[in-house]
XYZ file of C-alpha atoms in Angstrom:
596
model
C 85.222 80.853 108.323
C 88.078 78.424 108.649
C 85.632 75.957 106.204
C 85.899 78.377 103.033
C 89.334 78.980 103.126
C 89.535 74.949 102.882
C 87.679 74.876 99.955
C 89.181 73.196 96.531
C 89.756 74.963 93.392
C 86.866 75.626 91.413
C 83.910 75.907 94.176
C 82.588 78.253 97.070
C 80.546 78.039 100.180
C 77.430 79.746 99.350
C 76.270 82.056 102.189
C 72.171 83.057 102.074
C 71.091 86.165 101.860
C 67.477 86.548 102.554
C 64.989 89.653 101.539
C 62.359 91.434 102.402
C 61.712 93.811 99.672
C 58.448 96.421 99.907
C 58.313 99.881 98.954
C 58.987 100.905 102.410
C 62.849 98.816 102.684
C 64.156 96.025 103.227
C 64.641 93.298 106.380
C 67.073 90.852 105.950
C 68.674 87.660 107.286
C 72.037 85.448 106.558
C 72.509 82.007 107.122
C 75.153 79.846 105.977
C 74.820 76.680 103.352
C 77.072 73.820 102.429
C 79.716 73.909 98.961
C 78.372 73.138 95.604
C 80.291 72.709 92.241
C 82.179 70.003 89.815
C 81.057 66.335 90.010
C 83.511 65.488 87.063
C 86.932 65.808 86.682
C 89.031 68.003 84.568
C 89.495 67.337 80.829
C 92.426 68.153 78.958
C 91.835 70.782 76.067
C 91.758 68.906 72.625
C 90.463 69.040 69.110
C 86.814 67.783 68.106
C 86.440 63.993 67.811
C 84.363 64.280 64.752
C 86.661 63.545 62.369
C 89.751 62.012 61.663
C 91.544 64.221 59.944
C 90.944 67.079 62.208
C 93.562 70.004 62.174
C 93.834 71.107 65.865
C 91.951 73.725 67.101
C 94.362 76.700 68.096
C 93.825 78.371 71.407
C 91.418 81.772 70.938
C 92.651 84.793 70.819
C 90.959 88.093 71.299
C 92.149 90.494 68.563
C 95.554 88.644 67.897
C 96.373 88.488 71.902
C 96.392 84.963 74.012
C 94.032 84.647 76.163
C 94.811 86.340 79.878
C 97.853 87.707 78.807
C 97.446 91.530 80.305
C 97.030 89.201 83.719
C 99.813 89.024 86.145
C 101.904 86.472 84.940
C 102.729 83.344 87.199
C 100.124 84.212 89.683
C 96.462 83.091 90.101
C 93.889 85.036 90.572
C 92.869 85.345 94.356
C 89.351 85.009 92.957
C 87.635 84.459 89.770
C 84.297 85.960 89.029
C 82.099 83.724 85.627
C 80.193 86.272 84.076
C 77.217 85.072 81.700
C 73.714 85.633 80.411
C 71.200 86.476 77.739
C 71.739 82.674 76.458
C 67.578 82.630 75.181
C 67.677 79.036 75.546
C 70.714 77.847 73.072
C 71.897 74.865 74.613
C 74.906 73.484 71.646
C 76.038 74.835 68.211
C 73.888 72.984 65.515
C 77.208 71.602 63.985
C 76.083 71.836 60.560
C 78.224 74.123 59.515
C 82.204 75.035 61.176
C 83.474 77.085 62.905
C 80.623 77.881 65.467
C 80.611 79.008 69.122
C 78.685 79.388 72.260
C 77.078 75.920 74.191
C 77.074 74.426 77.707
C 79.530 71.364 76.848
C 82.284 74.192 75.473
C 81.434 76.334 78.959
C 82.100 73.761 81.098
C 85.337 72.913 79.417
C 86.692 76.231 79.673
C 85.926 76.308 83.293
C 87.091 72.573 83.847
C 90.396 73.989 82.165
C 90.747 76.621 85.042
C 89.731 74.301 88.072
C 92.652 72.321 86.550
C 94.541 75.654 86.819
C 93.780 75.904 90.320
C 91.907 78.541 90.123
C 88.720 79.155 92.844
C 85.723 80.552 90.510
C 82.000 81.368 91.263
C 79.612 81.925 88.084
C 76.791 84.777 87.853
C 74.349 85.051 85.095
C 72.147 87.698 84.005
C 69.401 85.810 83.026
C 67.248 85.710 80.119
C 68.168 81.725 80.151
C 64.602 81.218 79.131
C 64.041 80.800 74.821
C 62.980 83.798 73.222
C 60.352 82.461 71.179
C 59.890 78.583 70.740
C 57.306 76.450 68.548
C 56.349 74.463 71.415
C 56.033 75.707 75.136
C 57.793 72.303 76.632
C 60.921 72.244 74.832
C 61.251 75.468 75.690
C 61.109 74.403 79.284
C 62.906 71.432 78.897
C 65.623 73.881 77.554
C 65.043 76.209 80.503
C 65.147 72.786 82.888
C 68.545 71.635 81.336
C 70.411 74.768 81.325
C 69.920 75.827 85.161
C 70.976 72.303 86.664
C 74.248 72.750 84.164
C 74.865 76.183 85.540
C 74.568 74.109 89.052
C 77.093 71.854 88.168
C 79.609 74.596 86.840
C 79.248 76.180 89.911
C 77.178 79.313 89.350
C 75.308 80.590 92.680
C 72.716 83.324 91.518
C 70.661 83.922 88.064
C 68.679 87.006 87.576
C 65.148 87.431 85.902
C 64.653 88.721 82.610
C 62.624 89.660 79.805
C 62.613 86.423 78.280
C 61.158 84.829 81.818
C 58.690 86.835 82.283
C 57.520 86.963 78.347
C 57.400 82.703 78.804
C 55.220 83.195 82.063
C 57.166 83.750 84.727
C 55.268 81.565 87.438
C 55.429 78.188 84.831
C 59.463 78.968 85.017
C 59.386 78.830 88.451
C 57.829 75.560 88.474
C 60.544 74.491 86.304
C 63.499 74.353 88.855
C 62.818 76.494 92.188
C 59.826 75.514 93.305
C 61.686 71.842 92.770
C 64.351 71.304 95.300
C 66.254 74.709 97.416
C 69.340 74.478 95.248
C 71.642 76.813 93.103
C 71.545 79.071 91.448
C 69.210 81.034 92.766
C 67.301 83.455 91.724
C 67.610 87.335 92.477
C 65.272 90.040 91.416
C 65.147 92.468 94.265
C 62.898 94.968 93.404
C 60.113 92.483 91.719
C 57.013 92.937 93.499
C 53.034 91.435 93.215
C 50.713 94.072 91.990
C 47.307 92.209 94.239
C 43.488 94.709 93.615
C 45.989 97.777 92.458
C 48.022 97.382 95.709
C 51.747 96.451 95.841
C 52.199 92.883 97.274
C 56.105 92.352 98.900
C 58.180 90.088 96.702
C 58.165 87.241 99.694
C 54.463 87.088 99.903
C 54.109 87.279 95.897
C 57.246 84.775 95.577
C 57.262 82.654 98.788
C 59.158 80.048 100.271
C 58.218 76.331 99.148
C 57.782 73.642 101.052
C 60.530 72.865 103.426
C 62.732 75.974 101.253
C 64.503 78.701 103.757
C 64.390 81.055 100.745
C 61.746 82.903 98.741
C 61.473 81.642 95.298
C 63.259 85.019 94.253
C 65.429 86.485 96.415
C 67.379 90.204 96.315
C 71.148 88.823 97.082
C 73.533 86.135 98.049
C 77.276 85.634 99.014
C 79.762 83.120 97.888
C 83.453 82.739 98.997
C 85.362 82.334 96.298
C 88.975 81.053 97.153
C 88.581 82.624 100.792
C 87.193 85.702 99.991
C 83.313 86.498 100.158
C 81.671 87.872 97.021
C 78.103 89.629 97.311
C 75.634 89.189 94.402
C 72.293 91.568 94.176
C 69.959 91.130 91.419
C 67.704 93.855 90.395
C 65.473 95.256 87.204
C 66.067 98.232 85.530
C 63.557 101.098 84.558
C 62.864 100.139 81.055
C 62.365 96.241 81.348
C 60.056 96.965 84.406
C 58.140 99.031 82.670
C 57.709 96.479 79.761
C 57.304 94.547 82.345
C 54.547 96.237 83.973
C 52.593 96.527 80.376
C 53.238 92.833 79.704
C 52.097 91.594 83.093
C 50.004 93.692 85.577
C 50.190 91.615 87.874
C 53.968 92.466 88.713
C 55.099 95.999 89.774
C 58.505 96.955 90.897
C 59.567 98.789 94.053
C 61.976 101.396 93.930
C 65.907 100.116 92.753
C 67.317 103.033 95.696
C 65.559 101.911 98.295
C 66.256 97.685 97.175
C 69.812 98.587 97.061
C 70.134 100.445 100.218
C 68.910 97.776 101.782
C 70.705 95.196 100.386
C 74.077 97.002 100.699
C 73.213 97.349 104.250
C 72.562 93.774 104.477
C 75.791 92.549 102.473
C 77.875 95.124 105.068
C 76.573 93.614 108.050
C 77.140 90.180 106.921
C 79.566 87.788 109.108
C 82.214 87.411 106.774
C 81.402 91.084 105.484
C 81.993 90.816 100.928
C 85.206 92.231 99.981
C 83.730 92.273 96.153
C 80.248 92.940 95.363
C 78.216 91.902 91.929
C 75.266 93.582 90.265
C 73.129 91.430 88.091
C 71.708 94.238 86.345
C 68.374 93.792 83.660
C 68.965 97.154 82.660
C 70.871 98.866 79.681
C 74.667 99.855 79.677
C 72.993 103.457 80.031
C 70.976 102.347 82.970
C 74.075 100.580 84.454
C 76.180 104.248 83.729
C 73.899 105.884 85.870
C 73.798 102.930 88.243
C 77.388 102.691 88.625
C 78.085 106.378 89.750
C 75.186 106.359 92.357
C 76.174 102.993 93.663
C 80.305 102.602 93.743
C 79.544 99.826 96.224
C 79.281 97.340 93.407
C 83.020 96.499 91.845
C 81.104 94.773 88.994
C 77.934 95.801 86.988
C 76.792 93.063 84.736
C 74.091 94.678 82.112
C 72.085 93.813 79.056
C 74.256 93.678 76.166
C 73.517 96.421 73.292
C 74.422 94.066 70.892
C 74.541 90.203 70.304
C 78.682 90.536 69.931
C 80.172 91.933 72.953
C 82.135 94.451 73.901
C 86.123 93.338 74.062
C 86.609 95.631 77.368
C 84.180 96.748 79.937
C 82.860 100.066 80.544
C 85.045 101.927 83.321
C 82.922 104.149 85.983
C 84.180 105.549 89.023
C 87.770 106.389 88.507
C 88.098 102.740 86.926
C 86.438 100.680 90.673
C 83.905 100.264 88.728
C 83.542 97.852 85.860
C 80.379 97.483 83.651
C 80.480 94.299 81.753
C 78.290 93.012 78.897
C 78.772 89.149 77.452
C 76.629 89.287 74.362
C 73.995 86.863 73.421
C 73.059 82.747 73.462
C 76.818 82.384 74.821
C 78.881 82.491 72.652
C 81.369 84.376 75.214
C 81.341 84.489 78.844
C 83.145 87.155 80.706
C 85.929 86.280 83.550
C 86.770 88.540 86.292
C 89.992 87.692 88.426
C 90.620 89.504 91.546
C 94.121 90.235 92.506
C 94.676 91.382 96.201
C 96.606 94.806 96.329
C 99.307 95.432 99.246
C 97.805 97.986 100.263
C 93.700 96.259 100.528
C 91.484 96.039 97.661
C 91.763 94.224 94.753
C 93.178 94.752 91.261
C 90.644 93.662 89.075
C 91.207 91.780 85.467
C 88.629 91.272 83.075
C 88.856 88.697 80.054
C 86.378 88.322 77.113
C 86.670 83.924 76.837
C 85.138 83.322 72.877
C 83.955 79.591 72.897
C 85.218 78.356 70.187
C 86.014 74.780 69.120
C 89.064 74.570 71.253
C 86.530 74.126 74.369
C 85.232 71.020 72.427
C 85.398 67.706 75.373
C 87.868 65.615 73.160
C 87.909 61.993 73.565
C 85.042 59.528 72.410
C 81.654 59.955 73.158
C 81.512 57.566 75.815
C 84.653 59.286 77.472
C 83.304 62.651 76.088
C 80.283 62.495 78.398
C 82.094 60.720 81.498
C 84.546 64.135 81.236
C 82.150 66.639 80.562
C 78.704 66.746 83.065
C 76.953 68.517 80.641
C 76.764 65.657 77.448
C 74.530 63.483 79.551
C 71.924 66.398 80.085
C 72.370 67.172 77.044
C 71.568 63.832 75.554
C 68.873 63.518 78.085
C 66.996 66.508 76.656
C 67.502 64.543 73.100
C 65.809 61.736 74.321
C 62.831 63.509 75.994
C 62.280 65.557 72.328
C 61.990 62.085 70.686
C 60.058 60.485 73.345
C 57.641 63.356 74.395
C 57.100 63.431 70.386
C 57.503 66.933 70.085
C 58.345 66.793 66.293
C 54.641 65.608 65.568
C 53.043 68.682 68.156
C 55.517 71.382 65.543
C 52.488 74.045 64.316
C 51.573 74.010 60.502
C 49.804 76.692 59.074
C 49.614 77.816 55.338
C 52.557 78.330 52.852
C 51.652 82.163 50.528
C 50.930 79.584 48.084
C 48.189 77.682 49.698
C 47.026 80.736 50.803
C 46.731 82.779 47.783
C 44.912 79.473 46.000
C 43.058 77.963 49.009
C 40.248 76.300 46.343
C 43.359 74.487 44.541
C 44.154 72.389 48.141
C 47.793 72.530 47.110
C 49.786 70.097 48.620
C 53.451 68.960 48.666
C 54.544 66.049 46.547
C 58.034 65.377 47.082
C 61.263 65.913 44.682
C 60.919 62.210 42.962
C 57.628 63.808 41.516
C 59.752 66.111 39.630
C 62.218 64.328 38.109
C 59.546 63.234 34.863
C 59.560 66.346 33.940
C 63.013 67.885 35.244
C 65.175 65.264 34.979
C 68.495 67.766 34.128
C 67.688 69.230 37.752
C 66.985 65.980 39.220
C 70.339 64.879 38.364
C 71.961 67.817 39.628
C 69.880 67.855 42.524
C 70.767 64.443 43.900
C 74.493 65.495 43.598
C 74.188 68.158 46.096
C 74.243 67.913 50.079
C 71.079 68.888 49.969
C 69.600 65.569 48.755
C 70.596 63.986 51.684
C 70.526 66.731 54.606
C 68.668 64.913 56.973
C 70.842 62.196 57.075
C 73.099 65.064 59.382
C 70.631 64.388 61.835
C 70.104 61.438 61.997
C 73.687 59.494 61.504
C 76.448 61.853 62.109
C 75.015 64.753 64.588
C 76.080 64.128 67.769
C 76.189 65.556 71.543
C 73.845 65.224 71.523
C 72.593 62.779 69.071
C 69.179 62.030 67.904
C 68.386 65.646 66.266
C 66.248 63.891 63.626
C 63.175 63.763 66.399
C 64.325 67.528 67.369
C 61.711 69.913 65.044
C 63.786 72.829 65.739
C 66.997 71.249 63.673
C 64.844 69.502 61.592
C 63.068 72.281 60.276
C 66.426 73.038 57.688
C 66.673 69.101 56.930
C 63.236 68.852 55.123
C 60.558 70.128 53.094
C 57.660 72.086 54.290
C 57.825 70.940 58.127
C 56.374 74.633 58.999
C 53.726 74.482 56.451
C 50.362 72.247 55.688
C 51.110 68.760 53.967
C 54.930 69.475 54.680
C 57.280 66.945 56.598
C 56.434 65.369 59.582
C 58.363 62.457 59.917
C 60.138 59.763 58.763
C 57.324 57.277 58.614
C 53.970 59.552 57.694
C 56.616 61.429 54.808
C 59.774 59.829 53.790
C 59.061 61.623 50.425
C 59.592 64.911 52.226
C 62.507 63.794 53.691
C 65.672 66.133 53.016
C 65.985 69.498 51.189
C 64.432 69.212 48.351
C 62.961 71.174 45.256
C 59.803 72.106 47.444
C 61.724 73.491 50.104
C 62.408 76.505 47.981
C 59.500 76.231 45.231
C 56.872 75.346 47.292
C 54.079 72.476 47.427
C 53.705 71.277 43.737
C 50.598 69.327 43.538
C 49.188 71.606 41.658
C 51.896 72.499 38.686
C 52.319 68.891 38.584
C 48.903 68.204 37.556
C 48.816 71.420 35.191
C 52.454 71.869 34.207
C 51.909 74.803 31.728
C 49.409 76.876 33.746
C 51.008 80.359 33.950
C 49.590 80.827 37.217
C 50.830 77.916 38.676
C 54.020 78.146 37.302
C 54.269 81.640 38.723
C 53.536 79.918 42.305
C 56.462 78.286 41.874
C 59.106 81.208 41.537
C 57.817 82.985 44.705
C 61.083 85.355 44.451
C 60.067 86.591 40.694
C 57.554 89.442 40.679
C 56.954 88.865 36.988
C 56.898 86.095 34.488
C 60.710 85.980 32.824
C 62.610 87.156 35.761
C 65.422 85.058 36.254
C 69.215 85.354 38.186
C 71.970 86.601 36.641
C 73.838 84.222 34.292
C 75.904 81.629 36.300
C 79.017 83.014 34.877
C 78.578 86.425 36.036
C 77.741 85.086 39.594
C 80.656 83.022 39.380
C 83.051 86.234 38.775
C 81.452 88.536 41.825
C 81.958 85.194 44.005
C 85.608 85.451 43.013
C 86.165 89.087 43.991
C 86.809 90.124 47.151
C 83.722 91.769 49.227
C 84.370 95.371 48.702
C 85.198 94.920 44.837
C 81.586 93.245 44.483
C 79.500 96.233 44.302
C 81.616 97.881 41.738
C 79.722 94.848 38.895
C 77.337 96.598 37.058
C 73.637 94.929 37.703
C 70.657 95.486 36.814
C 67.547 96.851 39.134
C 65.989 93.513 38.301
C 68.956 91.586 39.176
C 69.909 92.364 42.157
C 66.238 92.221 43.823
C 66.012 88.750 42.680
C 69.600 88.347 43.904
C 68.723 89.971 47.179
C 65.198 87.226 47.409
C 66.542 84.554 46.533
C 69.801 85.392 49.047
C 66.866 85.971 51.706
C 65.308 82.705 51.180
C 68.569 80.788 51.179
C 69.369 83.106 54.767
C 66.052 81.430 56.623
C 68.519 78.555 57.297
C 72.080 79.061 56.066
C 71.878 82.657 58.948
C 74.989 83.582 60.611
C 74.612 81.794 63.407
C 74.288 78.220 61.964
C 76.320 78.704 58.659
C 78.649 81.566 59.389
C 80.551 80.721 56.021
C 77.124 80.975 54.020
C 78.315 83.088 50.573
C 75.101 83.496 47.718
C 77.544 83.484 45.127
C 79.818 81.528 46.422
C 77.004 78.886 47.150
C 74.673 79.066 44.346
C 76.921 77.850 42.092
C 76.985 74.341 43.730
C 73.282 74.066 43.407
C 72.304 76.313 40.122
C 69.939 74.360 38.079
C 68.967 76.250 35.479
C 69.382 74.377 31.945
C 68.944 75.278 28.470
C 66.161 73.779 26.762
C 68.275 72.185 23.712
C 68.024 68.312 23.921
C 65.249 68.332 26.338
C 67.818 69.631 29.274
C 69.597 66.145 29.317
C 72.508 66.905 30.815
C 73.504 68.305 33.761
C 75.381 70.781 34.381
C 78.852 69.972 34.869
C 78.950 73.065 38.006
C 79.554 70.876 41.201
């Protein structure tokens, strides 16, 4: 195909390959489609924009080594293979808190940096792009939505189905992108069947083609050519997700993987040009994929579910080292790169490379260059504007905080911190010293790419008081009061102490982490010295039972926001000493302490 070899760096010709899958084989046809990939150009790796006195990011390194440096040096790859998957819907890094990793924007930029290279790369994903779990159903498809038509424009070809899909409905994520326009990616699950009056129904008829499509809505392979050479992709389920699958949904069954891949290997052989590399999208464990790998040495490259959110550095070797089973981790944070090296002799010398997205992969530049750079910043901020416009923010569920709960006849309800300051004015003070009195602020006039996070519940949530719970936040003009993290946000509502300040009871509501009246944190001093040693000196300080469960509550309650993920820095006694508020009662607790 004189057309592929012609094709620029970065992008493919995308060949169809159409299936037929029942539990009796497989019929299938080929047809030929047009190049997709880049609409921008490439962007020269920087430093974040954000501020001025930015240190630049250094290039990442996987433990201590640069980036492709086992590769061939001087020499680009013949072919380069984008591995990804399990994202569960994160779109960006929340940027409240540095370093972070993962997002579209820092994907693209890593793969604008090799089409700059010259290097010819297709992506694959395994899917599970859909969110895990999400407060409202269409964010979670606007998510779903923006991520698949970014994956189009880095120039990924084939998705496959996972757990996450089919958990969110698998028929209302069709709706969200295939059953829109015939475009990539597309999506491959080869052995997903119908399950119609307890009798099979063939993926085609249970999946068909739209209106004016060529293609079922789910497919079993398809076949790129990558920098001249043609790359198969099959997409199948393993045993243990179909058989969630099966108990989550009856109305899906699975036909058997042998028979699927037979067929589709079959297919892939007979194909005019015939893949010299073939891909496995595999929704199965790495066990699964073992197995996998030594019945089927057909496939070069087995991506699997990941055992664990952080990622393997190497892949799993099967069949004398042909083989390589990958896993990328989760919401990615990495994505796995595959270059193929032709041999002398035929074949290919494969190189894998685990890419961490880390700040470096930040589009430099303004924001209005940022986004002209970088295809993904104007989805991105278009999803930002649909959150604030569709309201979603107002729709976020409320139900009742332990408190309410265990005193429904009180009607306790949330007040706000300036309520507190009559009585607590040492805390007040301290209080409005702290990030904390002004943490929605992050949202609303620094956050960026996108901007506009104030309207977004799911950011917003860590910015305010109560937004989950009855009376809590739930926006700026129906609460300003609630605005911010305040002394709510870890007390709970305080209608009723206010009105009652030295009811026991109601005093106890408001030290949810104490199991007993009296039971306080260690002294600020003595967090102050475990903060300063290092991690494995900390358990040697002597504390007692008490102590340390409160330690370990309070830690927890801090952990609902400040997690890994969003504050990977977060430190409990490191931290609480910014915020401790605890005063002695001499002189009414005038004076703050002096603890910044």
């Amino acid at each position: 195909m004189t057309e592929a070899n012609a094709t620029p760096p970065g992008r493919g010709t995308v060949l169809r390959v159409l299936g037929v899958a029942a539990l009796g084989g497989i019929v299938l046809g080929l047809a030929t489609l047009g190049t997709c990939g880049w609409s921008r150009n490439p962007t020269t790796l920087n430093t974040p924009d954000s501020k001025a006195d930015d240190k630049p990011e250094k290039e990442p390194t996987i433990d201590g080594r640069p980036l492709f440096a086992d590769w061939p040096k001087g020499q680009k790859p013949d072919a380069t293979l984008i591995l990804s998957g399990q994202t569960f819907g994160f779109l960006q890094p929340c940027g409240c808190s540095r370093p972070q990793m993962g997002g579209l924007e820092r994907r693209a930029v890593f793969l604008n940096s090799l089409k700059a290279k010259g290097w010819s790369f297709v992506g694959f994903d395994l899917g599970d792009l859909y969110p895990q779990k999400s407060a409202i159903d269409d964010q979670a498809k606007l998510k779903y939505r923006l991520t698949m038509n970014a994956l189009r424009d880095m120039n990924y070809v084939a998705v496959g189905v996972g757990k996450s899909d089919f958990t969110a409905e698998l028929d209302k994520v069709l709706g969200e992108y295939v059953l829109q326009k015939e475009q990539p990616p597309y999506l491959l699950a080869g052995n997903l069947l119908g399950m119609t009056n307890g009798q099979p129904q063939p993926r085609e008829d249970r999946f068909p083609k739209p209106p004016g499509a060529t293609r079922p809505m789910i497919g079993v392979a398809e076949v790129a050519v990558v920098g001249g050479i043609p790359v198969g992709v099959v997409g199948i389920i393993g045993k243990t997700l179909a058989e969630e699958v099966k108990k989550l949904d009856p109305s899906f069954t699975f036909a058997d993987n042998g028979l699927v891949l037979k067929g589709a290997i079959a297919a892939l052989e007979a194909n005019a040009p015939k893949p010299l590399l073939n891909v496995l999208l595999y929704q199965g464990t790495s066990t699964e994929a073992a197995l996998l790998a030594a019945a089927w040495p057909q496939f070069q490259i087995i991506l699997c579910q990941a055992d664990d959110p952080e990622p393997p550095q190497f892949p799993t070797q099967a069949n004398n080292g042909k083989t390589l089973i990958i896993q990328v981790g989760h919401k990615g944070r990495y994505v796995g790169v595959v270059g193929a090296f032709k041999k002398a002799g035929g074949g290919f010398d494969l190189k894998y490379q685990l890419v961490p997205l880390t700040e470096y992969f930040i589009t430099p530049g303004s924001e209005e260059a940022a986004s002209k750079a970088n295809a993904v910043l104007p989805l991105l901020e278009t999803y930002s504007e649909n959150v604030r416009d569709r309201k979603f923010l107002t729709r976020m569920p409320k139900g009742p905080h332990p408190a309410q709960i265990q005193e429904p006849k009180l009607n306790l309800s949330y007040v706000g911190s300036d309520k507190c300051q009559n009585c607590h004015a040492p805390q007040f003070a301290k209080w409005k010293g702290t990030p904390h009195s002004h943490a929605l602020d992050a949202l609303e006039k620094i956050a960026k790419r996108p901007s506009q996070r104030n309207f977004d519940g799911e950011c917003v949530q860590c910015h305010v008081v109560g937004l989950h719970y009855k009376t809590g936040y739930e926006d700026q003009k129906a609460t300003p009061h609630l605005a911010h993290v305040g002394c709510e946000s870890c007390h709970g509502p305080g209608s009723g102490h206010m009105t009652n300040k030295d009811n026991a009871g109601l005093q106890a509501l408001q030290i949810p982490w104490a199991q007993k009246a009296g039971e306080r944190l260690p002294e600020l001093e003595l967090i102050k010295k475990i903060g300063a040693l290092p991690s494995i000196e900390r358990g040697k300080v002597p504390l007692k039972p008490q102590e340390s469960r409160i330690i370990n509550a309070v830690s927890s309650m801090c952990g609902k926001c400040h997690d890994h993920e969003n504050d990977p820095n977060f430190d409990f006694f490191t931290y609480w000493p910014k915020v401790f508020h605890t005063f002695p009662k001499a002189d009414g607790g005038a004076k703050p302490d002096p603890e910044k």
